[in-house]
Coordinates of C-alpha atoms in Angstrom, one line a residue:
X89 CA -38.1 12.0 122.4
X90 CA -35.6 14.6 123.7
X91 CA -32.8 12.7 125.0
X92 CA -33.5 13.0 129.0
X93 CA -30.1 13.0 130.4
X94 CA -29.1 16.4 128.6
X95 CA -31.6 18.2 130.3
X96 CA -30.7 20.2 133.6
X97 CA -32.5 18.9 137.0
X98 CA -34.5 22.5 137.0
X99 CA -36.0 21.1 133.8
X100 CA -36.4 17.9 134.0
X101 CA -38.3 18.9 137.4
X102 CA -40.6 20.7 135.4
X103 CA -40.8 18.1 132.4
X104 CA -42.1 15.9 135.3
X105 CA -45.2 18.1 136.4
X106 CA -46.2 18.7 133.1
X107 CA -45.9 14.8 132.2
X108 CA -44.0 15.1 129.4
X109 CA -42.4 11.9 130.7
X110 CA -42.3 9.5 134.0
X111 CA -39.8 9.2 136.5
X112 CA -39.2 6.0 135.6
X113 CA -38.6 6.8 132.2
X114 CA -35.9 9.2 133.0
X115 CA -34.1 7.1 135.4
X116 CA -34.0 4.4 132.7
X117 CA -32.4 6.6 130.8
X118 CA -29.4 7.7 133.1
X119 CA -29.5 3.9 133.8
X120 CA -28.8 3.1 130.6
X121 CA -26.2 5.8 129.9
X122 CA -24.4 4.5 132.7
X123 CA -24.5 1.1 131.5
X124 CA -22.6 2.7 128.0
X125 CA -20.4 5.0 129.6
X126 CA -19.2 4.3 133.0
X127 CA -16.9 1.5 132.0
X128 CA -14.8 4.2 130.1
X129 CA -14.9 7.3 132.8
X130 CA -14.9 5.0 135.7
X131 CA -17.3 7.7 137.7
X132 CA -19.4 4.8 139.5
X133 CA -18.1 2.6 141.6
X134 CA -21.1 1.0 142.5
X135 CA -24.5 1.7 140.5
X136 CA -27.8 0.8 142.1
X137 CA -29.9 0.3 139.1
X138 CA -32.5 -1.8 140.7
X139 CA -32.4 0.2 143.8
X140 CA -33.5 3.9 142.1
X141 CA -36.2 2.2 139.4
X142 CA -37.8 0.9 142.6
X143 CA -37.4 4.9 144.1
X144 CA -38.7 6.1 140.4
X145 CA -41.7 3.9 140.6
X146 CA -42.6 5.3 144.1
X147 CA -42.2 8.6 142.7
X148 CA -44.3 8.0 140.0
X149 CA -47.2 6.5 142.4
X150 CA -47.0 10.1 143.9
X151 CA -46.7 12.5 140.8
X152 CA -50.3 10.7 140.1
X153 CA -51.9 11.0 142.9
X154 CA -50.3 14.7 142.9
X155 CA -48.0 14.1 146.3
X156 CA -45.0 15.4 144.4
X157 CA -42.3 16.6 147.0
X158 CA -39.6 19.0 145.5
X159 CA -37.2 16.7 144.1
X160 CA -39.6 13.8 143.3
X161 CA -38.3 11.7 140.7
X162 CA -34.7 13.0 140.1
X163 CA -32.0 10.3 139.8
X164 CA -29.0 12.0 141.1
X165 CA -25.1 10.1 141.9
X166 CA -24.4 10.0 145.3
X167 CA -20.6 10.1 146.7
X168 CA -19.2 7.2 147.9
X169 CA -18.2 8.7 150.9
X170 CA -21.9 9.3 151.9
X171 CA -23.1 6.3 154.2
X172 CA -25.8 4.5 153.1
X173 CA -28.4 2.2 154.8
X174 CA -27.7 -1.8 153.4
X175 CA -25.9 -0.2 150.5
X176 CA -22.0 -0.7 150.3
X177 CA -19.5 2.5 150.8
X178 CA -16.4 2.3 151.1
X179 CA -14.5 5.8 150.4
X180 CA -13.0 4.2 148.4
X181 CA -10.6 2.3 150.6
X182 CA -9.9 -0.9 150.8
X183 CA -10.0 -0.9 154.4
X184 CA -13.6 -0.4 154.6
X185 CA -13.8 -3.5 152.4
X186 CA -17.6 -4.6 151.5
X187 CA -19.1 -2.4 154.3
X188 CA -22.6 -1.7 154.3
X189 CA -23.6 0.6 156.8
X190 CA -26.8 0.4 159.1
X191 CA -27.6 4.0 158.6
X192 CA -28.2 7.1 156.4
X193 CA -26.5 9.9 156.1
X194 CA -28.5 13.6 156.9
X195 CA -28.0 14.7 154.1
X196 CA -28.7 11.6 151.9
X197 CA -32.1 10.7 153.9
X198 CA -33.3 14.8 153.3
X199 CA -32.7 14.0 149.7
X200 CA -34.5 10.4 149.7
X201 CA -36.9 12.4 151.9
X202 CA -37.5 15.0 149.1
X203 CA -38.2 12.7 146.3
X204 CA -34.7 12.4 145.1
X205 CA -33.7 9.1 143.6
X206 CA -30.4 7.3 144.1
X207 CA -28.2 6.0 140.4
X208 CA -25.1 4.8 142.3
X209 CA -22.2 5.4 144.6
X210 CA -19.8 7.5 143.2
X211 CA -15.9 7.3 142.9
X212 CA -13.9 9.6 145.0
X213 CA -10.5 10.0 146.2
X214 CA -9.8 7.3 149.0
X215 CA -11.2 9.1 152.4
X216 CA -11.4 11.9 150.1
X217 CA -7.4 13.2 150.2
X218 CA -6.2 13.7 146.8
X219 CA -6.7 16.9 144.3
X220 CA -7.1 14.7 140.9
X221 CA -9.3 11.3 142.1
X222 CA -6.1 9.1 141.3
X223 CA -5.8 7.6 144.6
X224 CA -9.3 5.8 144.5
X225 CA -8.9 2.0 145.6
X226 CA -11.2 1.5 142.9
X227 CA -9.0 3.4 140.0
X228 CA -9.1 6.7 139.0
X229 CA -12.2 8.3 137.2
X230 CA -11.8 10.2 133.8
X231 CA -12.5 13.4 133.1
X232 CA -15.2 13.4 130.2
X233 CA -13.5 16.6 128.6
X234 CA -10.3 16.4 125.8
X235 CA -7.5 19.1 125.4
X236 CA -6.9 20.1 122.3
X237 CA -3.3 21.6 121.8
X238 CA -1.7 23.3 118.3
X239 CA -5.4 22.8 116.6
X240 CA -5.1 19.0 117.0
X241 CA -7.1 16.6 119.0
X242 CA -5.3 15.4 122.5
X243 CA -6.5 11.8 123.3
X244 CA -4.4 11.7 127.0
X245 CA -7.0 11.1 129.6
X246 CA -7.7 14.3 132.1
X247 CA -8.2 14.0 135.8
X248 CA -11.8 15.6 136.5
X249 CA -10.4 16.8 139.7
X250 CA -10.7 15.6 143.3
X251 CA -11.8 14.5 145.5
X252 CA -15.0 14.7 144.3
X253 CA -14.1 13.8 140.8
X254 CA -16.9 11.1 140.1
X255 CA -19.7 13.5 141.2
X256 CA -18.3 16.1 138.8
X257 CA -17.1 13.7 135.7
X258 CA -21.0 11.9 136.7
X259 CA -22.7 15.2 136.5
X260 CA -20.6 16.6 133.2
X261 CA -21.3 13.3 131.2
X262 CA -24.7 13.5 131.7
X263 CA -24.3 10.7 133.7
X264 CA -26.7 11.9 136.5
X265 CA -28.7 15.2 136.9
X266 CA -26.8 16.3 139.9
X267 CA -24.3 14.8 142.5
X268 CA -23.7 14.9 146.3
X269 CA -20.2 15.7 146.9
X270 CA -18.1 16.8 150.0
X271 CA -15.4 19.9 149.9
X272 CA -12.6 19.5 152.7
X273 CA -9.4 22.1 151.0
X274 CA -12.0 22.6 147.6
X275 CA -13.3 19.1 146.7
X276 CA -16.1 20.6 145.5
X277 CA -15.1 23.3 144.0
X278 CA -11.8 22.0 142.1
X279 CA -13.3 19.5 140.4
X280 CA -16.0 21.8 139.3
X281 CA -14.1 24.0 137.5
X282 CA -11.8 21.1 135.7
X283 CA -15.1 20.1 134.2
X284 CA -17.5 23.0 133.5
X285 CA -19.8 22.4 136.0
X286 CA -21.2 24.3 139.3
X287 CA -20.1 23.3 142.9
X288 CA -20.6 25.0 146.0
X289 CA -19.0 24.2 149.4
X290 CA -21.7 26.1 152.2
X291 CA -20.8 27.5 155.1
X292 CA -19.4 24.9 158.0
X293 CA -22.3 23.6 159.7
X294 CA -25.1 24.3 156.8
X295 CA -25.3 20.7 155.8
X296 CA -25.1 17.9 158.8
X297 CA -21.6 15.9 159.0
X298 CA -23.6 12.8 160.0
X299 CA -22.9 9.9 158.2
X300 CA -20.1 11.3 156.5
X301 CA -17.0 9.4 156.2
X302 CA -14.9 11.7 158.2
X303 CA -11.5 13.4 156.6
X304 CA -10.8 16.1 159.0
X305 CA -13.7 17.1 160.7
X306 CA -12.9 20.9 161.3
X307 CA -13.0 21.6 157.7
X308 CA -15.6 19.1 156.0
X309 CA -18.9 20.2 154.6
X310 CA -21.1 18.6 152.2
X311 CA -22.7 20.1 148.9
X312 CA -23.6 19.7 145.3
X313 CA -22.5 19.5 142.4
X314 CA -24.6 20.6 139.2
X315 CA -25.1 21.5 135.7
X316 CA -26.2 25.1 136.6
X317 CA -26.3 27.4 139.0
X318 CA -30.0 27.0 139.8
X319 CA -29.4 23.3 140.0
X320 CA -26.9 23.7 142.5
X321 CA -29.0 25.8 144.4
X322 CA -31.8 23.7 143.9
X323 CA -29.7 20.9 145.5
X324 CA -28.3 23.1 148.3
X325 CA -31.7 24.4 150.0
X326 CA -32.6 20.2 150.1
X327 CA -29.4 19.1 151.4
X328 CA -29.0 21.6 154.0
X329 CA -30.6 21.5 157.4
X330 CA -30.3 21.5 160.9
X331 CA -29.3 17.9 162.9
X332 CA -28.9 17.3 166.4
X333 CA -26.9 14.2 165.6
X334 CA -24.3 16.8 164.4
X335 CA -22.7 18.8 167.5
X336 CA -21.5 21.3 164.4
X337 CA -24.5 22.1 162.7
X338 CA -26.0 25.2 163.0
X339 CA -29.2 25.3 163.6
X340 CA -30.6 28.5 161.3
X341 CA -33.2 28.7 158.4
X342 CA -32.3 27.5 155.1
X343 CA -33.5 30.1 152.3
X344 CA -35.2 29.7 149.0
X345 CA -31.7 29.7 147.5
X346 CA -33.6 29.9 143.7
X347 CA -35.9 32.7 144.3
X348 CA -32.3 34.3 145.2
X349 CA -31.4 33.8 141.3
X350 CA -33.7 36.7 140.0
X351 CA -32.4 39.5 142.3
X352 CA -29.4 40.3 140.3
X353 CA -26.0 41.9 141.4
X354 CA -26.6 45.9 140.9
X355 CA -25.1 47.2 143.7
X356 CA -23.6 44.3 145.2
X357 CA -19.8 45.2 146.5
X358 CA -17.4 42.3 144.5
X359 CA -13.9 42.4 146.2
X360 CA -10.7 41.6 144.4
X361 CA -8.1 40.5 146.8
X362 CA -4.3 41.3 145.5
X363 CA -3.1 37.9 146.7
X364 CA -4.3 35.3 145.0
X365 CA -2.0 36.5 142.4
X366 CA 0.4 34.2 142.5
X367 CA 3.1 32.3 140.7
X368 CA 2.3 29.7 138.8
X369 CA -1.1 30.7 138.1
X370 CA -1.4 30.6 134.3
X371 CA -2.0 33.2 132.0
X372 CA -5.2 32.0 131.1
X373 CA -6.3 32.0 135.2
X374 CA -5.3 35.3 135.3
X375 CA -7.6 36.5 132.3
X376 CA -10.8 34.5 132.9
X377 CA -10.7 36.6 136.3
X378 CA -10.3 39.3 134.3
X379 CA -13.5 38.4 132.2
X380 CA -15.5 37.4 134.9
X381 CA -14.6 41.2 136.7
X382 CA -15.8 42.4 133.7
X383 CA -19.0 41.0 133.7
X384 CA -19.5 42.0 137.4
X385 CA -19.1 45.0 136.7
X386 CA -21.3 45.4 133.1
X387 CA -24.5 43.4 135.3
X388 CA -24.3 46.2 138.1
X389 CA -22.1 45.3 140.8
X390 CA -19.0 47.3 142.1
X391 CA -15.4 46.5 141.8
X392 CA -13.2 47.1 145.3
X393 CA -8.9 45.8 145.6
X394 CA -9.2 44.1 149.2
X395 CA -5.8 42.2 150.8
X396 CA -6.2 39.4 152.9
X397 CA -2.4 39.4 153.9
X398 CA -2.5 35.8 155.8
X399 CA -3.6 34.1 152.4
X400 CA -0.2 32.8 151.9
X401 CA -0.2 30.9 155.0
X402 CA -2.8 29.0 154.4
X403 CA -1.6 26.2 151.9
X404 CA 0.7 25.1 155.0
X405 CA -1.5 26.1 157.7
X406 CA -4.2 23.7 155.9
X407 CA -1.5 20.5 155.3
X408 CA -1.2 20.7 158.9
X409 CA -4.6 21.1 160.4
X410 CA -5.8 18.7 157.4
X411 CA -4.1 15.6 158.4
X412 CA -3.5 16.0 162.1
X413 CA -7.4 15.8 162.1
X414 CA -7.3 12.6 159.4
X415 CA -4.8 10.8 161.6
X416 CA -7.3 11.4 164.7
X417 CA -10.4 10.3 162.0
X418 CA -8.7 7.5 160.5
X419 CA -7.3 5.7 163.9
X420 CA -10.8 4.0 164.2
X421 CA -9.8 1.8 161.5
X422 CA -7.8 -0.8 163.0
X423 CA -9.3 -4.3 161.4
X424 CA -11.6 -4.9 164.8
X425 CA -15.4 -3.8 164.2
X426 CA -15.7 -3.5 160.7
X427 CA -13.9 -3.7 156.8
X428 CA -10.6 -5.2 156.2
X429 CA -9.0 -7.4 158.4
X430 CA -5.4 -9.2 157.9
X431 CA -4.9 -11.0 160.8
X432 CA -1.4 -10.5 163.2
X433 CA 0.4 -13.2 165.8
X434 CA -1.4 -10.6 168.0
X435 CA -3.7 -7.4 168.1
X436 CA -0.6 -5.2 167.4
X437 CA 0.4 -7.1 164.7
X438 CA -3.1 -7.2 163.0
X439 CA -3.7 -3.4 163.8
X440 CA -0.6 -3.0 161.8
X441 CA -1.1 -5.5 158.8
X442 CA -4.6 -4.8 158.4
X443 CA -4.0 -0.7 158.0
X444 CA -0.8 -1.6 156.0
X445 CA -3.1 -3.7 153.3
X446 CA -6.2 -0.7 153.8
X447 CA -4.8 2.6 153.5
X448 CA -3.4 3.8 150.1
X449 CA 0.1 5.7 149.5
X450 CA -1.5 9.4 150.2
X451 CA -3.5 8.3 153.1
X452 CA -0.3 6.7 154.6
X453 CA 1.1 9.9 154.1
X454 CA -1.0 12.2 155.3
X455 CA -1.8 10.0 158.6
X456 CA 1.9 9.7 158.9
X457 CA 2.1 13.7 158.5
X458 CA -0.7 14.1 160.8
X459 CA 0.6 11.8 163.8
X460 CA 4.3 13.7 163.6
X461 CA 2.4 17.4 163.9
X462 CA 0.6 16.3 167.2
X463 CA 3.2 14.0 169.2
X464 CA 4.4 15.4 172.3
X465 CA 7.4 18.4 171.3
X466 CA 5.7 19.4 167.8
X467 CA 2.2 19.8 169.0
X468 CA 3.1 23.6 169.9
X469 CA 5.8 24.2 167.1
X470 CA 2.9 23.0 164.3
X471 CA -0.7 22.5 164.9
X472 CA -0.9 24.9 167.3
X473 CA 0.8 27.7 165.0
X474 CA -1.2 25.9 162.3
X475 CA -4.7 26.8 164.3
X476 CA -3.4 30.6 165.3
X477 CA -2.7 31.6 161.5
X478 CA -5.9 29.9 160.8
X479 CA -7.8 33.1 163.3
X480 CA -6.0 35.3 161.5
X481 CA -6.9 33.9 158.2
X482 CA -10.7 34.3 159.1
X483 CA -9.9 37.7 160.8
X484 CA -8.5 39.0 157.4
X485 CA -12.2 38.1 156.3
X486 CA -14.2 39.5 159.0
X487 CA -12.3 42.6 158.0
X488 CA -13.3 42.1 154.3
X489 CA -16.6 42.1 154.9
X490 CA -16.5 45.8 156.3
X491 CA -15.9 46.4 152.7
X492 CA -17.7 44.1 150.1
X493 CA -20.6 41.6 149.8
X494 CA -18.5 38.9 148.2
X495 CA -14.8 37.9 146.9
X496 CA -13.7 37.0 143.7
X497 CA -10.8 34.9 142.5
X498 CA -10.1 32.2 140.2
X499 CA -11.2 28.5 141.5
X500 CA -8.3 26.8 140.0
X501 CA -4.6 27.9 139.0
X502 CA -4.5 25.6 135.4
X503 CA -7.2 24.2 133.6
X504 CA -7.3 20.0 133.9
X505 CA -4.3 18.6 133.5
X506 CA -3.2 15.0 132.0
X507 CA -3.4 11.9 134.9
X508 CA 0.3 11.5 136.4
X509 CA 1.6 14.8 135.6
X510 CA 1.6 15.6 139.3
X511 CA 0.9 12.7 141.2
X512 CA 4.4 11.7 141.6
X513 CA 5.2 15.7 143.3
X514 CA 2.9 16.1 146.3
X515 CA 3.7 19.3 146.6
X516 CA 2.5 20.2 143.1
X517 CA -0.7 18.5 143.5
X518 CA -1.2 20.7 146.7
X519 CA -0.9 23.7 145.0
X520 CA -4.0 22.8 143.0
X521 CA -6.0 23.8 146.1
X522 CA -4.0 27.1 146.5
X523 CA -7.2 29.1 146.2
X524 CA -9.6 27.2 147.9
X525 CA -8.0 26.4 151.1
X526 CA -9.1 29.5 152.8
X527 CA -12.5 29.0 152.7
X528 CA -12.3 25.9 154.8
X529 CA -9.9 27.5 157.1
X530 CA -12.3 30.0 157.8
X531 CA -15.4 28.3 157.6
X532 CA -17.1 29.9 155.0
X533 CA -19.2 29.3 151.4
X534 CA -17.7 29.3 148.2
X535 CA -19.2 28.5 144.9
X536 CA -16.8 27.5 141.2
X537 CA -18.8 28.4 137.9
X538 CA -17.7 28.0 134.5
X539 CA -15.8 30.9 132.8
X540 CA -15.6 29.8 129.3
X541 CA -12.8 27.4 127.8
X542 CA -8.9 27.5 127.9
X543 CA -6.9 27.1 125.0
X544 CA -6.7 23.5 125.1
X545 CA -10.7 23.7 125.3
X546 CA -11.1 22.6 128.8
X547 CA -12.9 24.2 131.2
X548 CA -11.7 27.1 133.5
X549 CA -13.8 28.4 136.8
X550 CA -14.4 31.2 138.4
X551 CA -14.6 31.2 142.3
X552 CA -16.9 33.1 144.5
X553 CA -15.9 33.6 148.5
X554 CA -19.0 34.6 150.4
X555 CA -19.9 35.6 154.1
X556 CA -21.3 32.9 156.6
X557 CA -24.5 31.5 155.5
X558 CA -25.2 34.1 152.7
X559 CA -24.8 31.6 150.2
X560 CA -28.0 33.8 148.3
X561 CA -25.5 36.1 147.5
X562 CA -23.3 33.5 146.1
X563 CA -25.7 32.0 143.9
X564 CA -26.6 35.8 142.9
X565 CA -23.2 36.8 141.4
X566 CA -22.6 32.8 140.3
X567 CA -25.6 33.6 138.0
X568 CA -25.0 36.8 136.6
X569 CA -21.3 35.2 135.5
X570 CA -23.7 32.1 133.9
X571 CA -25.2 34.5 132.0
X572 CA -22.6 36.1 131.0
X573 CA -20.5 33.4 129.9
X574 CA -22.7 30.8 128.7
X575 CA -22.7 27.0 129.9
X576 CA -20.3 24.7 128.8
X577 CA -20.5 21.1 127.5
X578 CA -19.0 18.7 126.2
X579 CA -19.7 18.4 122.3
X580 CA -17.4 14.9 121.6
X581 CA -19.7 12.0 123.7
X582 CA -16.2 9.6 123.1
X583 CA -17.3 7.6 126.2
X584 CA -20.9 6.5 125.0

């Protein structure tokens, strides 16, 4: 038998209605290739094993009595950041200790509700700050590709990216058909492009908030990541809906996002904006957009130079908004109602030793960051002018769209680099979201697809900035590039 974890969920969805095999049979056999490979890629931190063979066996009560719903039977990872009824999540913090919450997530119960089958809880960086998934209470996770440099083999371990670096390492090893995964500066999109797969962060409010573990609740949005484009938009049109439990979602249709895939791009207006050129973007950034310009333009679309002058604003604007927002989230952990607790000579005291013990080095930062931007005499100087260049860094869009249908630049400045590289400089790990900041700031979708290798061999994406809730379009031009440049996958299985 064809080994079932290489296939893509599109197919495997069809394998299913034509019973070439059983659900069951196919979550065995991510089961068991998490069983061989996790301990090496660290992308779990928690597999349910037990809990999706009993989900597989529903679904295969229904795909016989012919009840299939549209995702029925497809074992996907689920971030760890997700809350999930009886199951523990943690966000990877050791301040949420063995928590177990009483309650789904939206988007988790739409895709239990479709048929969708749970493999695990997925690693992520802790309360999902971090652009390499190295500040994970539970380690960091491994990216599944290897450079190679001067023709030789390069063993050092790469960072898939962050923070949703377990869904994409998971979803790049084969190690699920599909993740969840949550995109706050490009967590979704980053990680993507580190490891040849397809992410796409929708527009604010597509995909309910509820039962998310909250990071900075102004920017956060849920979404997949996949093997292909048509997974990911598969995934999307499932995930997304409308929830009164979520003051920010919106409450509008969701399309057919895969009948979207055969419409092509002739036509469509691709804008190319003159900032994102910027220094220290590498050589090979700069000619993958190139490439994927190129085949654009050869499938039918139209080329068209835009500016968006404010984009250089929007790193800082973004470490300010970001964390100001996470201090606000991340007061609620204080060692009283649930997860850690180190007890103090009083509640001061334990409020202060349990969230000393809890928080990791970046969260400490970034709360401490957060708290100095909105005490009284810096509030005006900093988060205010933070939220003001933010208006004009959605303005520059709105005028955009005047012009084109959709904006392309690269997702990432460098292909995957090697773990501790730039974890000790802050400020060189926050450049790694230098392209995708934006598209929080303003609310909006963006998609990463692959664009072919690097040098080294590793993968290098392609981003794709679209206007509110026309994630069809997205998925549109994300496909005509997947055609163009062919998937990629990782030939050396060294984990298995």
């Amino acid at each position: 038998m064809t080994d079932l974890t290489k296939l893509t969920l599109a197919e495997a969805r069809d394998g299913l209605k034509a019973k070439k095999f059983s659900a069951t049979e196919l979550t065995k056999a991510f089961v068991t290739a998490i069983d061989k490979g996790n301990g090496a890629l660290n992308a779990y931190v928690l597999p349910t094993p037990d809990h999706a063979l009993a989900q597989a066996k529903d679904s295969d009560a229904r795909l016989a009595k012919g009840e299939a719903r549209p995702l029925e039977g497809l074992p996907l990872g689920h971030k760890d950041l997700f809350c999930t009824k009886g199951i523990r999540t943690t966000a990877c913090s050791k301040i949420l200790d063995d928590f177990k919450p009483p309650y789904e997530s939206t988007v988790g119960q739409n895709l239990w509700d479709a048929g969708a089958v749970m493999l695990g809880k997925l690693n992520n960086d802790e309360f999902a700050m971090g652009s390499s998934n190295e500040t994970s209470a539970f380690g960091p996770v491994i990216n599944p590709w290897r450079r190679t440099r001067d023709g030789k083999p390069d063993n050092a371990k790469l960072v898939p990216g962050g923070s949703s670096g377990g869904s994409s390492a998971a979803v790049a090893a084969d190690l699920c058909l599909a993740a969840t995964a949550t995109d706050t500066g490009g967590s979704i999109r980053q990680p993507a492009a580190l490891t040849g797969t397809v992410g796409i962060k929708p527009t604010y409010g597509r995909c309910s908030r509820w039962g998310i573990v909250a990071f900075a609740s102004s920017l956060d949005q849920a979404g997949p990541i996949a093997k292909t484009t048509r997974d990911a938009a598969i995934m999307l049109r499932h995930m997304a809906s409308f929830d009164q439990k979520d003051s920010t979602s919106v409450d509008t249709p969701v399309p057919d996002y895969e009948a979207a895939l055969t419409q092509g791009v002739k036509g469509l207006r691709i804008g190319v904006p003159k900032e994102y050129r910027v220094d220290g973007m590498s050589k090979e950034a700069e000619e993958s957009w190139q490439k994927g310009i190129a085949w654009l333009k050869a499938a039918g679309a139209t080329i068209h130079d835009i500016s968006l002058p404010h984009t250089k604003y929007a790193l800082p604007a973004y470490y300010i908004v970001a964390p100001a927002e996470c201090s606000s989230n991340l007061a609620r952990y204080d060692g009283v109602r649930y997860g850690l607790r180190v007890a103090g000579k009083d509640l001061i005291d334990t409020y202060e030793n349990t969230r000393a013990a809890g928080f990791g080095k970046e969260v400490k930062r970034r709360v401490l960051i957060g708290t100095y931007v909105l005490s009284a005499g810096y509030y005006d100087a900093y988060y205010l002018k933070a939220q003001k260049v933010r208006t004009l860094i959605k303005r520059d869009f709105d005028l955009a769209w005047d012009k084109v249908d959709c904006i392309l630049t690269p997702t990432t400045p460098n292909p995957a680099f090697g773990f501790g590289e730039k974890s000790g400089d802050p400020l060189a790990m926050y450049l790694e979201d230098i392209f995708t900041v934006t598209v929080n700031m303003a609310g909006l979708p963006g998609i990463s697809v692959p664009a072919g290798l690097s040098s080294e061999g590793t993968p290098m994406g392609l981003q794709l900035i679209g206007k509110p809730f026309d994630e069809a379009t997205l998925f549109r031009a994300a496909q005509a590039i997947e055609d163009a440049a062919g998937r990629v996958t990782v030939k050396d299985h060294w984990w298995a």
